[in-house]
Coordinates of C-alpha atoms in Angstrom, one line a residue:
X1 CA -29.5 -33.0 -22.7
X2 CA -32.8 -33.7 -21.0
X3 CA -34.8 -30.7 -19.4
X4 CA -36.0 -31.7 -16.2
X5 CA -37.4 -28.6 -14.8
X6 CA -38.3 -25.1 -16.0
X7 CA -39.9 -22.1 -13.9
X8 CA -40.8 -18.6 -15.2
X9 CA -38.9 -16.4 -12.4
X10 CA -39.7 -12.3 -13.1
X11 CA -41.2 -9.9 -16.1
X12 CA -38.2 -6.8 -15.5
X13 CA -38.5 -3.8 -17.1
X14 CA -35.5 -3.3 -16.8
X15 CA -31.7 -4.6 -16.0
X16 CA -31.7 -3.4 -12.2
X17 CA -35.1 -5.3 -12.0
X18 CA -33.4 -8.6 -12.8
X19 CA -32.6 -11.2 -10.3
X20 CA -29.0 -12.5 -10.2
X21 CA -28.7 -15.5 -10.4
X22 CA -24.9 -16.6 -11.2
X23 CA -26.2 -19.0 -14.1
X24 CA -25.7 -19.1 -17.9
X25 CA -27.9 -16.5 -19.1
X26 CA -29.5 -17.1 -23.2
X27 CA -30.7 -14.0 -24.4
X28 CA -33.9 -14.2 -27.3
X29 CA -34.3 -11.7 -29.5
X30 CA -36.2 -11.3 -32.7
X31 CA -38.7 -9.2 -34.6
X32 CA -42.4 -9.7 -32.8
X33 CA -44.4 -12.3 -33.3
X34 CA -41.7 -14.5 -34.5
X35 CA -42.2 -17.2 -31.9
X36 CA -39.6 -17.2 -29.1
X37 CA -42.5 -17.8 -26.9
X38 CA -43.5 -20.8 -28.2
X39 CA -39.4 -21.7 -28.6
X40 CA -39.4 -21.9 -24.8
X41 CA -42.8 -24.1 -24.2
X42 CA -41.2 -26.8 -27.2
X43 CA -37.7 -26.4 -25.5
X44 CA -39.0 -27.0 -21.8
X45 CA -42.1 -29.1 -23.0
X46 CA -44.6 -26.9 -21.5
X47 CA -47.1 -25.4 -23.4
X48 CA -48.0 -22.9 -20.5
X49 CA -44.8 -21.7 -19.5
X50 CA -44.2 -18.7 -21.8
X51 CA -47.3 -16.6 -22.9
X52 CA -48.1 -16.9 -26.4
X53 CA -50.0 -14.4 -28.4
X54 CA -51.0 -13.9 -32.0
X55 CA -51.0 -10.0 -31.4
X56 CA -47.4 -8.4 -32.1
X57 CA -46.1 -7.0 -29.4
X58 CA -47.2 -8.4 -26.5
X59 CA -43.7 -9.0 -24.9
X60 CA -43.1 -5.7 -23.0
X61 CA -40.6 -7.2 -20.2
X62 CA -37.3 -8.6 -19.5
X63 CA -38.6 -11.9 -19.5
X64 CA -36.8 -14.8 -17.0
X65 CA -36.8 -18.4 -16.6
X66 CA -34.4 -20.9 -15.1
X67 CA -34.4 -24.2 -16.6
X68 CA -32.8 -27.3 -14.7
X69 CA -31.3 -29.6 -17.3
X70 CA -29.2 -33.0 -16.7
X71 CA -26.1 -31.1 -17.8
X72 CA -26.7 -28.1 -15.7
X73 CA -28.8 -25.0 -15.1
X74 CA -29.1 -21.6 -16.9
X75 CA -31.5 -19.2 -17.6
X76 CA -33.3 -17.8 -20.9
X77 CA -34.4 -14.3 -21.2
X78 CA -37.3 -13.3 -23.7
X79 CA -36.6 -10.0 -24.7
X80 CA -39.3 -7.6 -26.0
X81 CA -39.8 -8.1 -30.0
X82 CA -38.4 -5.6 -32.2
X83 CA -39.6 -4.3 -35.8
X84 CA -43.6 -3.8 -33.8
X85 CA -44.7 -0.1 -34.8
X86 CA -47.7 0.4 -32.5
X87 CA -46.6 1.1 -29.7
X88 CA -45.6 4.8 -29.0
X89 CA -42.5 6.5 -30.4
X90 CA -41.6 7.0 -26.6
X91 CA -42.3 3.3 -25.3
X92 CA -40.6 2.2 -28.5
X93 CA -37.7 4.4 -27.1
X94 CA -37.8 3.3 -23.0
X95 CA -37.7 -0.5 -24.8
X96 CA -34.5 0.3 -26.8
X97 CA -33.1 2.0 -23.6
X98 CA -33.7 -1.5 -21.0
X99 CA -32.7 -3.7 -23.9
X100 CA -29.6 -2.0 -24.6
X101 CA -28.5 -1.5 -20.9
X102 CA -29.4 -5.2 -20.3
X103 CA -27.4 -6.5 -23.2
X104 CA -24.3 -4.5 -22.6
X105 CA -24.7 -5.0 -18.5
X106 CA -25.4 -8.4 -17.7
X107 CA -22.5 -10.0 -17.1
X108 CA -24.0 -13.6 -17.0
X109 CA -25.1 -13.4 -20.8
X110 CA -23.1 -15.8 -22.4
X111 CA -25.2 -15.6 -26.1
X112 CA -27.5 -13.6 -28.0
X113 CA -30.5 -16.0 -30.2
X114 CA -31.5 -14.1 -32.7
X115 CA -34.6 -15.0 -34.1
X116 CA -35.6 -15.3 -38.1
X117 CA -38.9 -16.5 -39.8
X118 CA -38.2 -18.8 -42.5
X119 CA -41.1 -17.8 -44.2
X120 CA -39.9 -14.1 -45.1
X121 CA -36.7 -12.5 -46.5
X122 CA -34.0 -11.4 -43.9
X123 CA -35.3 -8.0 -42.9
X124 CA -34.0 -4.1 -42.5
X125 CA -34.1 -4.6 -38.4
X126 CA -33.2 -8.4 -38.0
X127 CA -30.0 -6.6 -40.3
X128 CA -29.8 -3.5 -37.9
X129 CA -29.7 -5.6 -34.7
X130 CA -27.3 -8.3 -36.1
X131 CA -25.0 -5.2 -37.1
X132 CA -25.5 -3.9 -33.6
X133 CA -25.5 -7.1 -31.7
X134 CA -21.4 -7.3 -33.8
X135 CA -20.6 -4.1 -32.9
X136 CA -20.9 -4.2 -28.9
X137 CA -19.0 -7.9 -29.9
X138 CA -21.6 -9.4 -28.4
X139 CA -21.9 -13.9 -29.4
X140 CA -24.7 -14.4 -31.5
X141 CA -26.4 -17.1 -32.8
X142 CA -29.7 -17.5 -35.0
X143 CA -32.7 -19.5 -34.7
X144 CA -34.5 -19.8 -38.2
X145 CA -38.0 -20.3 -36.9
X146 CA -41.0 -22.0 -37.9
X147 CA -39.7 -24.1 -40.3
X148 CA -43.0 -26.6 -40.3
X149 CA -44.3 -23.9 -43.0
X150 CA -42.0 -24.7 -46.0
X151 CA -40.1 -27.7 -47.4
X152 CA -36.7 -29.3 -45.9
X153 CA -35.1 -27.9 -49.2
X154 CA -36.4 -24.2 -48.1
X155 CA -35.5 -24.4 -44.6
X156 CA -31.9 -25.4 -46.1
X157 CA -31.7 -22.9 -48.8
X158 CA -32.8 -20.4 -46.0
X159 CA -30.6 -21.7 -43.4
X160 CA -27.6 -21.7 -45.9
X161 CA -28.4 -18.3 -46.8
X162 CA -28.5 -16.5 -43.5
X163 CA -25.1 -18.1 -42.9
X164 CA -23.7 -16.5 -45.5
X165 CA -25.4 -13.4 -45.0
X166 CA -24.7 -13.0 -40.6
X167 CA -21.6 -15.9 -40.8
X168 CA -22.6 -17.2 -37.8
X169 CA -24.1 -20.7 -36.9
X170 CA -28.0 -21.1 -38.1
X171 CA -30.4 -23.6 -36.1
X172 CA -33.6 -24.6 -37.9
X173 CA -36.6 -24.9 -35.5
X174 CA -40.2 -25.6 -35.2
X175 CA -42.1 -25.6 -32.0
X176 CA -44.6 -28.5 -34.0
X177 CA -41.9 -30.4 -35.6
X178 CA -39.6 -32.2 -32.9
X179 CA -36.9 -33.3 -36.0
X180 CA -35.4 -29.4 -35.9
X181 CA -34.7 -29.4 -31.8
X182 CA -31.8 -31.5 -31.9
X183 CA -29.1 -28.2 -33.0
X184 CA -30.2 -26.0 -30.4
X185 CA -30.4 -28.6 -27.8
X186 CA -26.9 -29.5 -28.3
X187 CA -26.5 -25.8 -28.5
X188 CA -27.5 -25.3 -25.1
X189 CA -25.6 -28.1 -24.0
X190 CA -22.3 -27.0 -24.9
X191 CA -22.6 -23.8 -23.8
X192 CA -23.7 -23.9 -20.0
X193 CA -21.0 -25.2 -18.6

């Protein structure tokens, strides 16, 4: 699958904020600061298209962006980072609220990404939203991130690991290192049409 054009469209707050669209709709989520930002940029090949930030917590929004691919078009929605304590107990709480209404509501979400850094044990809340994301039998998927920061024979003891653990399918990637894109590519490509 090639990407030949990507576009951000809207930052929602919440689900009634979101445009419809009618496409395939990816949803990312993940513990902050785990790099679904800089998934998008290596996925699209633009480094300008998703804000980056070393700060945790700087996704606030629903998130949009439509890419045009050879095999089709769909969207990919960067949800707020979870697991990011400074924020208040009340913002922490509006978040829950627009991220659970979104990803019960849409009805043109066809998977959840969950997001995992290679370089740490499987925490408490990537856990508590994988138990969640199964109870509301919501698809889900998981992206073991930033795998340019250990060894091929971590990344597959990880990988291997977090299967066992979530029993669903585990796609090693690294925004620097293009050998990991090729499983989530065909990912994509298998599931927008």
């Amino acid at each position: 699958m090639k990407i030949k054009q990507a576009q951000f469209l809207t930052s929602a707050p919440k689900l009634s904020d979101c445009p419809a669209l009618g496409l395939p709709e990816f949803a990312l989520l993940g513990r902050s600061n785990v790099g679904k930002s800089s998934f998008i940029n290596c996925l699209v090949n633009n480094s300008k298209l998703a804000k980056t930030s070393n700060t945790p917590g700087k996704t606030r929004l629903i998130n949009l962006f439509k890419i045009v691919s050879d095999k089709g078009e769909f969207v990919i929605a960067d949800l707020p980072g979870y697991g990011y304590a400074k924020v208040s107990k009340t913002e922490q709480e509006r978040w829950q609220k627009s991220l659970e209404e979104y990803l019960l509501k849409r009805n043109t979400l066809k998977c959840c990404i969950q997001f995992i850094d290679v370089r740490h044990p499987v925490q408490n809340n990537d856990f508590q939203m994988y138990d969640w994301l199964k109870i509301k039998d919501l698809p889900v998927v998981a992206v073991l991130n930033k795998c340019d920061y250990v060894s091929k024979n971590e990344v597959f003891k990880r990988q291997k690991e977090i299967e066992r653990l979530f029993n669903i399918p585990v796609y090693p990637f690294s925004a620097k290192l293009s050998t990991y894109k090729d499983g989530i590519i065909k990912f994509f490509e298998e599931n927008i049409m």
